[in-house]
Short mmCIF file of C-alpha atoms in Angstrom, two decimals:
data_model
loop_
_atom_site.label_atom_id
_atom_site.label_comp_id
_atom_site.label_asym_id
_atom_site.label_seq_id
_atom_site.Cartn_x
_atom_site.Cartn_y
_atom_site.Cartn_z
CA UNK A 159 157.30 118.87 120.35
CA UNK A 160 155.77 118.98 123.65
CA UNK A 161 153.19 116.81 124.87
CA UNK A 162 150.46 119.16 125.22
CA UNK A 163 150.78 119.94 121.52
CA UNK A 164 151.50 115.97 120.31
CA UNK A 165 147.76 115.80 121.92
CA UNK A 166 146.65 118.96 120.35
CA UNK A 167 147.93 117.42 117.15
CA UNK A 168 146.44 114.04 117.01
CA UNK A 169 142.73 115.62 118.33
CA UNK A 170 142.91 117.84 115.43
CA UNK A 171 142.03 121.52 115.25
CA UNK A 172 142.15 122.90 118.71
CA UNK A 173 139.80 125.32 118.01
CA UNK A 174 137.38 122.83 116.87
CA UNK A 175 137.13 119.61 118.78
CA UNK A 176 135.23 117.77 116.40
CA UNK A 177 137.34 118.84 113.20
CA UNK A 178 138.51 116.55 110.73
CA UNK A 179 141.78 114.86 111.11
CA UNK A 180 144.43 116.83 108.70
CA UNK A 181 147.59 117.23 110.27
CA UNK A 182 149.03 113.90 109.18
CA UNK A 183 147.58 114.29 105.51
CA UNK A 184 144.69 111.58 105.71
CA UNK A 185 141.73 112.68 103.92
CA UNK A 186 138.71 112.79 106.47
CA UNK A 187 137.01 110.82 104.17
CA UNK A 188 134.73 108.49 106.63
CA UNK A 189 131.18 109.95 107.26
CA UNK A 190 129.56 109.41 110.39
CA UNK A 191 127.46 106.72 108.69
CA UNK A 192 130.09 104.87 107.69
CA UNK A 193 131.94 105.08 111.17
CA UNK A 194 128.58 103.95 113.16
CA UNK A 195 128.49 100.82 110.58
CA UNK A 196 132.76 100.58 110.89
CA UNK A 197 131.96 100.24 114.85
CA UNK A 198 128.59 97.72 114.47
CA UNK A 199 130.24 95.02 111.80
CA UNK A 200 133.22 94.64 113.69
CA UNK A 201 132.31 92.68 115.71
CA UNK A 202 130.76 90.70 113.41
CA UNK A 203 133.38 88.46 112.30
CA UNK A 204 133.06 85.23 110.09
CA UNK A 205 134.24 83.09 113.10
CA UNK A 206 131.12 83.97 114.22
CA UNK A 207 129.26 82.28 111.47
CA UNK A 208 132.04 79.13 111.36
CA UNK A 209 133.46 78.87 114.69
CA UNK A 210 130.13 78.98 117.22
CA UNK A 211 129.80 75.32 116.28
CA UNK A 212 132.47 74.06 117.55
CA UNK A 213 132.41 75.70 121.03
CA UNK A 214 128.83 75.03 121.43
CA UNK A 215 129.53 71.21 120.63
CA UNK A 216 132.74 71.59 123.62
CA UNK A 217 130.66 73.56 125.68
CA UNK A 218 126.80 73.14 125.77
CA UNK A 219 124.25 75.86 126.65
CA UNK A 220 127.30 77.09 128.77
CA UNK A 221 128.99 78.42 126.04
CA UNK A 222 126.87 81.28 126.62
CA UNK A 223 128.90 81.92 129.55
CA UNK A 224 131.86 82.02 127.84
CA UNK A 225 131.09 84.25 125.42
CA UNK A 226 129.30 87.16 127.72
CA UNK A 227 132.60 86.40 129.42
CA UNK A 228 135.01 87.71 126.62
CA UNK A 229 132.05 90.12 125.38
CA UNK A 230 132.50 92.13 128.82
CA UNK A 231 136.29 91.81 128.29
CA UNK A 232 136.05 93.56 125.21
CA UNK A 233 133.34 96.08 126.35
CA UNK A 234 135.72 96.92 128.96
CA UNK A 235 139.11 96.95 126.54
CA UNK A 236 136.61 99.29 124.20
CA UNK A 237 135.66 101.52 126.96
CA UNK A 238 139.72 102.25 127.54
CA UNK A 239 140.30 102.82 124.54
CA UNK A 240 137.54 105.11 123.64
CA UNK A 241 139.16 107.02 126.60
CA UNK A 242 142.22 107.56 124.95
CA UNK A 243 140.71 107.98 121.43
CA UNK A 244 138.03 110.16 122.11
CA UNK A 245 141.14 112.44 124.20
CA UNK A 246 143.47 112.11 121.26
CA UNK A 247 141.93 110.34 117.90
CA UNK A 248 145.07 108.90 115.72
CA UNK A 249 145.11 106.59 112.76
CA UNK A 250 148.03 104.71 114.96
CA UNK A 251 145.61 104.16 118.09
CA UNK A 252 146.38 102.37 121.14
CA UNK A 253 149.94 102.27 119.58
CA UNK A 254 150.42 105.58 119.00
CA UNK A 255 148.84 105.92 122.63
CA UNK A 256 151.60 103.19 124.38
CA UNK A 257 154.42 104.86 122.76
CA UNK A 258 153.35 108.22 124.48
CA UNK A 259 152.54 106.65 127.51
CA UNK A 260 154.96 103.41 128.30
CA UNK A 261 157.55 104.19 125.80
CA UNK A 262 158.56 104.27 122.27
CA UNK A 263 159.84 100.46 122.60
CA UNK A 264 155.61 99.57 123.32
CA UNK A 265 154.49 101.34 120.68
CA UNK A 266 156.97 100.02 118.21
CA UNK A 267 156.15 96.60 119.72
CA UNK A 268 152.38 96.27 119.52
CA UNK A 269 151.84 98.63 116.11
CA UNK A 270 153.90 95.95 114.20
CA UNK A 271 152.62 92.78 116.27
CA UNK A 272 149.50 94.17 115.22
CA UNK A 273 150.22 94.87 111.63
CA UNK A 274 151.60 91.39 111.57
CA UNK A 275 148.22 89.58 112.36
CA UNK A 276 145.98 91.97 110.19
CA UNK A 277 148.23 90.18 107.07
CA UNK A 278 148.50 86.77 108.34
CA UNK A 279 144.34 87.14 108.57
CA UNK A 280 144.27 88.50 104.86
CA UNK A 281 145.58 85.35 103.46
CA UNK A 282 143.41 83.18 106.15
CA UNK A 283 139.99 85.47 104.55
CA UNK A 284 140.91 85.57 101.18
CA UNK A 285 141.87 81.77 100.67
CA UNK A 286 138.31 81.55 102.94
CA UNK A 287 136.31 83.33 100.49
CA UNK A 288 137.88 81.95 97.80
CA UNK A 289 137.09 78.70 98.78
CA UNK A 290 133.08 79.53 98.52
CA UNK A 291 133.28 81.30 95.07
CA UNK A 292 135.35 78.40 93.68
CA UNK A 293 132.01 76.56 94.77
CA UNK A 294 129.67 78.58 93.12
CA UNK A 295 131.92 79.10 89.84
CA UNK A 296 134.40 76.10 89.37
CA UNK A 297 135.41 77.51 86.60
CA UNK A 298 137.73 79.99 88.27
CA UNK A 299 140.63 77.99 90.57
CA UNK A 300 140.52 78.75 94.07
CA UNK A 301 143.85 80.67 93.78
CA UNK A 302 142.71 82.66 91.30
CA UNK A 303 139.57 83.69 93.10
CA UNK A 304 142.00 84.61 96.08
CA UNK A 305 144.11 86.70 93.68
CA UNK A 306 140.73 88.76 91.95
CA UNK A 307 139.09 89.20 95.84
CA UNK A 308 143.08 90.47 96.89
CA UNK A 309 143.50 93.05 93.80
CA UNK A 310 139.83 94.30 94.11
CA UNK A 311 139.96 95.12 97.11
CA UNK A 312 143.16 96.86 97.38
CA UNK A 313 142.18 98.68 94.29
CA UNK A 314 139.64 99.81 96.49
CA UNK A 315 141.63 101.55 99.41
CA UNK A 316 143.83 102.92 97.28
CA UNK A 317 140.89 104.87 95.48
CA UNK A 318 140.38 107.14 98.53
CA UNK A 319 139.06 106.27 102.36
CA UNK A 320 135.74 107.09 101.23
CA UNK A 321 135.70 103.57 99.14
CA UNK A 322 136.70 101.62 101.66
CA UNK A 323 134.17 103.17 104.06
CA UNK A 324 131.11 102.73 101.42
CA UNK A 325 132.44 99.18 100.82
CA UNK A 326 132.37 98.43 104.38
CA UNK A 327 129.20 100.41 104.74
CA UNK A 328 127.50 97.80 102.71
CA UNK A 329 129.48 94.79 103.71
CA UNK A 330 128.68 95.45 107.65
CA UNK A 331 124.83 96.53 107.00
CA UNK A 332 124.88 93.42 105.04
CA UNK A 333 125.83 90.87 108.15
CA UNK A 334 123.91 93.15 110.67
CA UNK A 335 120.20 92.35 108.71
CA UNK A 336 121.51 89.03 108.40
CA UNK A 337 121.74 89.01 112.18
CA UNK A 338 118.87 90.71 113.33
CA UNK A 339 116.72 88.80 110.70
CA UNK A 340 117.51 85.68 112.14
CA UNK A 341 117.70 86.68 116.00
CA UNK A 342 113.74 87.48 115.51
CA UNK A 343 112.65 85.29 112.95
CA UNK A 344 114.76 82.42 115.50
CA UNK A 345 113.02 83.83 118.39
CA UNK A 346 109.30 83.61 117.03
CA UNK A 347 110.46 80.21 116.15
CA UNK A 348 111.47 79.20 119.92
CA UNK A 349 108.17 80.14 121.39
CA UNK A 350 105.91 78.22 118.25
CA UNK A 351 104.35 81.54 116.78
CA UNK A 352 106.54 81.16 113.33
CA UNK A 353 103.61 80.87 110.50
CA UNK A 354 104.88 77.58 108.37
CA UNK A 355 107.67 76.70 110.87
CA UNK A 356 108.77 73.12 110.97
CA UNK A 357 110.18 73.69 114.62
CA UNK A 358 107.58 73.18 117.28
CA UNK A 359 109.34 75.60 119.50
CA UNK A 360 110.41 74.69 122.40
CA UNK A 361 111.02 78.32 125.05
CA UNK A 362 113.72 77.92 127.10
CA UNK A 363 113.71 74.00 127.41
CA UNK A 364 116.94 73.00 125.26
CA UNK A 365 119.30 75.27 127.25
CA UNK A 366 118.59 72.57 130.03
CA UNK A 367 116.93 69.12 128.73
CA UNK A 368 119.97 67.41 127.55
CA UNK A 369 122.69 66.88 130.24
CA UNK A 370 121.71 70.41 131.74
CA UNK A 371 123.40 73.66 131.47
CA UNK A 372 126.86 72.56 132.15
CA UNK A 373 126.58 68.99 130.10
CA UNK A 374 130.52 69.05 130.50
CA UNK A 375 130.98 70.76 133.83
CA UNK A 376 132.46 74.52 134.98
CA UNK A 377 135.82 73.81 133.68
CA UNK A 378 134.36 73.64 129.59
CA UNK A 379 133.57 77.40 130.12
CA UNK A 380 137.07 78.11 130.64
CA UNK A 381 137.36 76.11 127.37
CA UNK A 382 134.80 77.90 125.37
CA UNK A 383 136.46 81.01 126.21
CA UNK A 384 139.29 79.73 124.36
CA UNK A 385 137.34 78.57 121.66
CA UNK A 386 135.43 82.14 121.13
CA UNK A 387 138.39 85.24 122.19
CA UNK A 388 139.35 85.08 118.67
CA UNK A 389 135.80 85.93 117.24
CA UNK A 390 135.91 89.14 118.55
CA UNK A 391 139.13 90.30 117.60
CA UNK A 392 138.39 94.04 114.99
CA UNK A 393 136.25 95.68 117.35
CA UNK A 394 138.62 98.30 117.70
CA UNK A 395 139.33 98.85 114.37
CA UNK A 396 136.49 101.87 114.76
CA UNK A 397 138.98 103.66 117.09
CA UNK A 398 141.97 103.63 113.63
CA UNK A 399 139.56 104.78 111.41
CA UNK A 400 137.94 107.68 113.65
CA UNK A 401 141.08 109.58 112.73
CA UNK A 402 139.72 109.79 109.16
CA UNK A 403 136.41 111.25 109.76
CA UNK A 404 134.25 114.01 110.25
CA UNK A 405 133.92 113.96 114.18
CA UNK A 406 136.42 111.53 115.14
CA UNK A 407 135.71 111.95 119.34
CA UNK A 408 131.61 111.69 118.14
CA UNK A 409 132.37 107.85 116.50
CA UNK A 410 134.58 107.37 118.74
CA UNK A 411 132.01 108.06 121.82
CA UNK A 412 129.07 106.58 119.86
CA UNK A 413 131.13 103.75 118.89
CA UNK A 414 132.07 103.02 122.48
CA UNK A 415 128.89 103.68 124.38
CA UNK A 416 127.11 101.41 122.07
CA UNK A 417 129.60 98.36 122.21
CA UNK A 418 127.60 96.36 124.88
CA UNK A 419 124.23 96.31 123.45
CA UNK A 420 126.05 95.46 119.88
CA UNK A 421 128.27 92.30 121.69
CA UNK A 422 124.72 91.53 123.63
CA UNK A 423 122.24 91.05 120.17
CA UNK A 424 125.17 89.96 117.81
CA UNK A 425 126.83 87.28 120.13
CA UNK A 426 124.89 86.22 122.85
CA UNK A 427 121.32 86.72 120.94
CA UNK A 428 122.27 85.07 118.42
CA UNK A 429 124.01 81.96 119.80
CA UNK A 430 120.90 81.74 122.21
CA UNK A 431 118.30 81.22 119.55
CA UNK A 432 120.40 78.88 117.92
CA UNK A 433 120.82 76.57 121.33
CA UNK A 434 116.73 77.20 121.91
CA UNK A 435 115.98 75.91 118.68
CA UNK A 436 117.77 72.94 118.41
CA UNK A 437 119.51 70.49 121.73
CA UNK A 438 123.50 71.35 121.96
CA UNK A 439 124.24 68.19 121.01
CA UNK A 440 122.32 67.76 117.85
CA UNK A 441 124.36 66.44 115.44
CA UNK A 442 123.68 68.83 112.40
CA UNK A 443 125.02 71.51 114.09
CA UNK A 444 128.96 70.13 114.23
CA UNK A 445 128.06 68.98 110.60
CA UNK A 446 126.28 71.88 108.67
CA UNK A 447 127.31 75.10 111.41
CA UNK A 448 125.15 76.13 114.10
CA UNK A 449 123.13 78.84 111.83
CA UNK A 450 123.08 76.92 108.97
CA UNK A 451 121.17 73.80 111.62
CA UNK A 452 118.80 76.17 113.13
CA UNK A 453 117.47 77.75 109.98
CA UNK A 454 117.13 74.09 108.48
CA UNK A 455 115.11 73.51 111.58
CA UNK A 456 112.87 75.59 110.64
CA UNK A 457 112.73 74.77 107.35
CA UNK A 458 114.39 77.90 105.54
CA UNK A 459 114.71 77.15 102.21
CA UNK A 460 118.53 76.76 101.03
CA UNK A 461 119.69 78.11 103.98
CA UNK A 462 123.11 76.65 103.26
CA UNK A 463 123.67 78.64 100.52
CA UNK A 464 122.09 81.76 102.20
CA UNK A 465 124.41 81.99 104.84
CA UNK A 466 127.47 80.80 102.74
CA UNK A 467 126.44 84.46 101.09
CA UNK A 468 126.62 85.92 104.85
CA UNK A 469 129.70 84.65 105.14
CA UNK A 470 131.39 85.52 102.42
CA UNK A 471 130.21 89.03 103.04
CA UNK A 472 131.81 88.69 106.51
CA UNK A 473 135.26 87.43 105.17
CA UNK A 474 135.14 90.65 102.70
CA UNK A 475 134.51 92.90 105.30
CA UNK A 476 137.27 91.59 107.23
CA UNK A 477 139.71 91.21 104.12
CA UNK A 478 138.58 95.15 103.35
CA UNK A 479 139.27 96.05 107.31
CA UNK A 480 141.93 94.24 107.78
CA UNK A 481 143.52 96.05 104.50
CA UNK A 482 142.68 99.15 105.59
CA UNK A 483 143.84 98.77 109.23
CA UNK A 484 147.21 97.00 108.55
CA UNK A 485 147.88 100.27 106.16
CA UNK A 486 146.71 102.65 108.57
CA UNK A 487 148.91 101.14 111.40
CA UNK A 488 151.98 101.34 109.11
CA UNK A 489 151.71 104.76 107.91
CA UNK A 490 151.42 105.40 111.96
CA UNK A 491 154.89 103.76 112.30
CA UNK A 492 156.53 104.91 109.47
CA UNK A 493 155.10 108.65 110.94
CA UNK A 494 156.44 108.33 114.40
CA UNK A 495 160.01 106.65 112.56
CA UNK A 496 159.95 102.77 113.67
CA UNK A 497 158.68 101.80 109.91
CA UNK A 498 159.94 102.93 106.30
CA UNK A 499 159.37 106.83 105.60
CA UNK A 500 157.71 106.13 102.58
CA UNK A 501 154.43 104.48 104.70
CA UNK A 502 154.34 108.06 106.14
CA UNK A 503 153.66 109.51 102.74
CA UNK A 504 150.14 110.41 101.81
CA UNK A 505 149.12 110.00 97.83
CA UNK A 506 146.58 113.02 96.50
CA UNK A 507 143.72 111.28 97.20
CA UNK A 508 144.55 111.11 100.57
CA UNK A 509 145.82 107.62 101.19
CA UNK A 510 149.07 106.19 102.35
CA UNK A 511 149.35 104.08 99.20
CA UNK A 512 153.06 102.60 100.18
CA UNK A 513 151.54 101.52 103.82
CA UNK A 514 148.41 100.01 101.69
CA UNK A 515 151.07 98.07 99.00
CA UNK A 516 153.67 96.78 101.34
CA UNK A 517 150.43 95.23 103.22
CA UNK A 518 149.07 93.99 100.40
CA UNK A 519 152.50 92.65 99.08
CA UNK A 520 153.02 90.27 102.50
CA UNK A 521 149.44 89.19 102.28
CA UNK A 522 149.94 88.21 98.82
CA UNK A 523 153.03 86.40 100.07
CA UNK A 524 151.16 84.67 102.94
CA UNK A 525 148.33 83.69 100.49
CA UNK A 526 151.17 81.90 98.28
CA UNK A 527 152.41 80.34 101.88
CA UNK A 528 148.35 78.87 102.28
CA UNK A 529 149.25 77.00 98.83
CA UNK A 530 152.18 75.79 98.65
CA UNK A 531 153.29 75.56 102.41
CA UNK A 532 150.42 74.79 104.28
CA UNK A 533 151.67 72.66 107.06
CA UNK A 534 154.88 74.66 107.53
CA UNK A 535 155.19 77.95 106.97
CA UNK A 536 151.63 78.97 106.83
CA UNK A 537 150.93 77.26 110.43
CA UNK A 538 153.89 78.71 111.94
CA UNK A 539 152.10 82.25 110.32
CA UNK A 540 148.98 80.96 112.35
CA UNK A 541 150.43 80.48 115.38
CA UNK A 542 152.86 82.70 115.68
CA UNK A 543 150.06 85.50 115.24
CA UNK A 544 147.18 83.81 116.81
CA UNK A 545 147.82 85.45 120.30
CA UNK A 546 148.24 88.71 119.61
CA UNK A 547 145.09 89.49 119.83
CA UNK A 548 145.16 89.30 123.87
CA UNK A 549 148.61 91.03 124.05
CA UNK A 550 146.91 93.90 122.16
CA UNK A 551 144.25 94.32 124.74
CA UNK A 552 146.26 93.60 127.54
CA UNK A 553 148.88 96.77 125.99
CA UNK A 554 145.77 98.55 126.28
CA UNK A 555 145.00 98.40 130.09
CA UNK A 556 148.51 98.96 131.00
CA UNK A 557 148.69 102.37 128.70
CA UNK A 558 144.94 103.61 129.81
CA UNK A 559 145.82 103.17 133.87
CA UNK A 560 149.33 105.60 132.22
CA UNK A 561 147.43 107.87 129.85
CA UNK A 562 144.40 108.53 132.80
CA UNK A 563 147.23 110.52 134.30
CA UNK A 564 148.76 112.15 131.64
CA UNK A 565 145.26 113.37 130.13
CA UNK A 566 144.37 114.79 133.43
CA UNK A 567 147.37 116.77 134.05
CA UNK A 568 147.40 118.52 130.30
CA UNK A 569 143.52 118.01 129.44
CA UNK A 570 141.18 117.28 131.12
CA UNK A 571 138.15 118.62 129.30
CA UNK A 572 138.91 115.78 126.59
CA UNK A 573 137.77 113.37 129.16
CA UNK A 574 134.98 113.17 127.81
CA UNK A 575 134.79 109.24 127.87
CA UNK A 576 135.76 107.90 131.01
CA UNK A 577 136.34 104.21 132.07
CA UNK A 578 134.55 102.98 134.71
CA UNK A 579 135.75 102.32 138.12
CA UNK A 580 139.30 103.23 137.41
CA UNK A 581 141.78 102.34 138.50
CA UNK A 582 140.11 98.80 139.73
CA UNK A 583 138.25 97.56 136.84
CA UNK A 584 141.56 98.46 134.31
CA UNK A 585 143.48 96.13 136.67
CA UNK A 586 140.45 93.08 136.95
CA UNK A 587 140.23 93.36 133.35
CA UNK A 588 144.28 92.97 132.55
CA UNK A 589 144.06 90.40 135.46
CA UNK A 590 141.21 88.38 133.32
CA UNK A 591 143.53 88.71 129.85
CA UNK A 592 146.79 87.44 131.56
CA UNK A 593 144.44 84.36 133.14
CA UNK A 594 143.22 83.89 129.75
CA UNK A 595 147.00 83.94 128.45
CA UNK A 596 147.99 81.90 130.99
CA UNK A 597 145.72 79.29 130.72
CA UNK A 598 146.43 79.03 127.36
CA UNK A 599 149.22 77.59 127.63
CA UNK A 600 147.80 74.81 129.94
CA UNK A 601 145.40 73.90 127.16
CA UNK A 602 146.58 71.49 124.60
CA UNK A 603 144.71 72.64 121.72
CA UNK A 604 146.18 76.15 122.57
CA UNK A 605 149.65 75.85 124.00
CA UNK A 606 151.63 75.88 120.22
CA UNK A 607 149.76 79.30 119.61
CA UNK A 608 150.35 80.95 122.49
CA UNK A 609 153.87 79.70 122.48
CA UNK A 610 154.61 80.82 119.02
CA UNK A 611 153.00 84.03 119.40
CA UNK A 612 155.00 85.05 123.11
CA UNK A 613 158.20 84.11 121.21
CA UNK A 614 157.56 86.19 117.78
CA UNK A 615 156.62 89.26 120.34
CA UNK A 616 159.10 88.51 122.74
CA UNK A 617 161.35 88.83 119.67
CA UNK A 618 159.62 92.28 118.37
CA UNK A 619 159.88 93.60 121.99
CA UNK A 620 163.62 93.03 121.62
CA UNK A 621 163.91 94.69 118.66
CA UNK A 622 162.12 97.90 120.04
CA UNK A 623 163.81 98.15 123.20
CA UNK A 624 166.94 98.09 121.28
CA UNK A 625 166.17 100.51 118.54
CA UNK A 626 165.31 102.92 121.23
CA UNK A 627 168.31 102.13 123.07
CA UNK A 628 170.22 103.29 120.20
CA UNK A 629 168.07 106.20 119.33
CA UNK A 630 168.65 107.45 122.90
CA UNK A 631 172.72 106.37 122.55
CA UNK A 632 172.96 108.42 119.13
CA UNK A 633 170.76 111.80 120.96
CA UNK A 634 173.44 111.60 123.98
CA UNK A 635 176.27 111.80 120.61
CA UNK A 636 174.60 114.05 118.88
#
C-alpha cells in the first residue's frame, strides 16, 4: 500500500473529508457532543482533585508556576498532535503516526508502552473508587466494589462506542460543573461578595502574605512540576477516539484549538481560588485536600462528601477512558501486526471486543496485584509505568518535526491544523520533556519511577527493533 493511500485510508472517505471512520470496521459511533466533552474531561483527572494538595504544600503560591508550566507543555504536545490527527485521524494515533514516520520499531514501542499504563491505571482507579463506595456502603468489601465498577464498565464498551461516549458524556459534564461551580462560587468568595460566606475574602493577598510567592525558593517549581505532569496525562485520548466519530478532523480541530483555555479554567483557575481563599500553608489543606479546605472555608455544607462524589465521578471517567483507550490502542496493533490478530477483529456492534477483554483481563490481574502484592509487584507496576507518560509526548515531537514533511509532500490541503513556529517550538518543547526526564532522575522522590519506567521501555524498544529486524530478514527470504 502506498503512503498516499495509508493516509487516504486512515482520513476516511477521500471524497468526503469529514466522513466517518469505516475502513478499519469501528462503528462511528461518537457524536460531536460526546467528542467536545471526550476532549474537555480529559483533562480533568482525579489527581487533580487528590494530588493539588500535596504540591501546593511543596510548593506555595508557586505551584502555579509549575502547573501553567506543564499546561503549555501539553497545549503544545496537543497542538502536534492535532496536526497529525486532523491530517490522518486513526484509532492507533500518535502510534500509528511514529510507525509511519520513524519506523515500525516506534510505533510498536510506544502503542504497547502506552497500552501498558492505561491497565496499570485501571487497577490504580478502580481500587480508588472502590475505596469511597466501600465508605458509603460497608456492606460491600472493597474488592468487591472494584470487581462490580470493573465488570460494569466493560460491559459498557463492549455494548457499542456509543455507550462509552454517553457514559463519558455524563461523567466529564459531571466534573466540568463541578469545576466551574466552584471556580466562581471560589472567586465571589475571594473578593467578600459571597452572600452567607464564612470567608472574609481576602483578593489577591494569600498568594503573597505568608513567606511570599516562592515560600521555598525557584528550585520548588522545578519540584511542583514533578509533583503535577502526571495530572494531565488523557488529554489526548480525544485524538483515539476522533477515529470513531462523525467528523473526526472537526473534534479533532475543536478539540485542539480549545485545549488552552480548558488547561487555563480547569488547572490554573481552579488551584488559584483555592490558594486565594485559604494561606498555602494552612494546615487543612494537606489534611482534608485543597478543594475539600476551601469549600469548608466557606462554609459549604458537607463538602467532604460532595467532592468525594466529584471524585469518584473522575476515577470512573478515567476507569471508562482508560478502558476504552487501552482497547482502541490494541486493536491498532493487532491491525498494523505487532499485537494478536484477534484485537484487529471488530464484533457487529462495532467494537473490538478481544482488544476490550484482553485489557480488561490484565487490569483485573493488576487489581488482584493491589491486594495481595501491594509492596511488590503492584509498585514495580507503578513505577515501571509511571514515566511513560513523558516518553509518549516526547514520541510525539520527534514524529510531528517527521510527519510535517511527509504531509506536505503527499497532502498538503489536510494541513489544516498547523503547529506553531515549527520547526523551533517542536524542538523547545521535546527539549522541556527530556529536562523534565532528566531531572527526574535527580529527584529522590522520582528517581525509582523514572528508572523503572526507562528500563521496561528500554526493554519494549528492544523487542520492536528486533521484531522488525526479523520482519525485514524474512521479506529479503521471501
Amino acid at each position: 500500500m502506498s503512503s498516499s493511500t495509508t493516509l487516504q485510508k486512515a482520513g476516511g472517505s477521500s471524497g468526503d473529508p469529514g466522513a466517518p471512520q469505516s475502513s478499519d470496521g469501528l462503528k462511528a459511533g461518537l457524536k460531536n457532543r460526546h467528542l467536545s466533552m471526550i476532549a474537555i474531561g480529559g483533562v480533568i483527572g482525579a489527581g487533580l482533585f487528590v494530588g493539588s494538595s500535596g504540591g501546593i504544600a511543596k510548593t506555595g503560591p508557586a505551584i502555579l508556576i509549575s502547573y501553567a508550566l506543564v499546561g503549555a507543555m501539553v497545549v503544545f504536545v496537543m497542538r502536534m498532535l492535532g496536526e497529525m490527527a486532523a491530517a490522518s485521524p486513526n484509532s492507533g494515533s500518535f502510534s500509528a503516526y511514529a510507525d509511519r514516520a520513524l519506523g515500525r520499531w516506534a510505533g510498536f514501542s510506544i502503542g504497547w508502552l502506552y497500552w501498558f499504563f492505561w491497565v496499570v491505571v485501571l487497577a490504580v482507579e478502580a481500587t480508588a473508587g472502590a475505596k469511597i463506595l466501600e465508605g458509603w456502603i460497608p456492606a460491600v468489601p472493597q474488592w468487591g466494589w472494584a470487581l462490580i465498577v470493573m465488570v460494569v464498565l466493560t460491559a459498557t464498551n463492549l455494548a457499542s462506542v456509543s455507550s462509552y461516549g454517553e457514559f463519558e458524556f455524563w461523567f466529564a459534564g459531571i466534573k466540568v460543573v463541578a469545576i466551574g461551580a466552584f471556580v466562581i462560587v471560589g472567586g465571589l468568595a475571594v473578593f467578600g461578595v459571597l452572600p452567607g460566606s464564612d470567608n472574609p475574602g481576602a483578593g489577591f493577598a494569600h498568594l503573597t502574605d505568608t513567606g511570599g510567592f516562592m515560600p521555598h525558593g525557584a528550585g520548588s517549581i522545578l519540584t511542583g512540576v514533578l509533583m503535577v505532569v502526571f495530572s494531565f496525562m488523557g488529554s489526548e485520548i480525544v485524538t483515539l477516539a476522533a477515529g470513531e466519530s462523525e467528523d473526526p478532523r472537526r473534534a479533532v480541530t475543536k478539540a485542539t484549538n480549545s485545549v488552552i483555555w480548558r488547561i487555563g479554567v480547569f488547572y490554573l483557575g481552579s488551584i488559584l481560588i483555592v490558594l486565594c481563599l485559604l494561606p498555602w500553608n494552612d494546615k487543612s489543606i494537606t489534611d482534608k485536600g485543597s478543594y475539600v479546605a476551601a469549600l469548608d472555608s466557606i462554609g459549604i455544607a458537607h463538602a467532604g462528601q460532595i467532592m468525594n462524589v466529584i471524585v469518584l465521578t473522575a476515577v470512573l471517567s478515567c476507569l471508562n477512558s482508560g478502558l476504552y483507550t487501552a482497547s482502541r490502542m490494541a486493536f491498532s496493533l493487532g491491525e498494523r501486526g505487532d499485537a494478536p490478530k484477534a484485537f484487529a477483529k471488530v464484533s457487529a456492534n462495532g467494537v473490538p471486543k478481544a482488544a476490550i477483554l484482553g485489557s480488561v483481563v490484565f487490569g483485573f490481574v493488576a487489581v488482584y496485584f493491589n491486594y495481595a502484592f501491594p509492596d511488590t509487584i503492584f509498585n514495580f507496576l507503578l513505577n515501571s509505568s509511571g514515566a511513560i507518560a513523558l516518553f509518549v509526548w516526547l514520541v510525539i515531537c520527534f514524529t510531528q518535526l517527521k510527519m510535517r514533511g511527509i504531509l506536505l509532500k503527499e497532502a498538503p490541503e489536510k494541513l489544516t491544523v498547523k503547529m506553531w513556529l515549527f520547526p523551533w517550538l517542536t524542538w523547545a518543547t521535546a527539549a522541556m520533556i527530556t529536562f523534565v526526564i532528566g531531572y527526574m532522575f535527580y529527584d529522590d522522590g522520582n528517581r525509582e519511577v523514572v528508572i523503572w519506567s526507562t528500563v521496561v521501555a528500554g526493554a519494549v524498544v528492544l523487542t520492536g527493533v528486533v521484531l522488525n529486524a526479523v520482519r525485514a530478514r524474512d521479506a529479503v527470504d521471501a
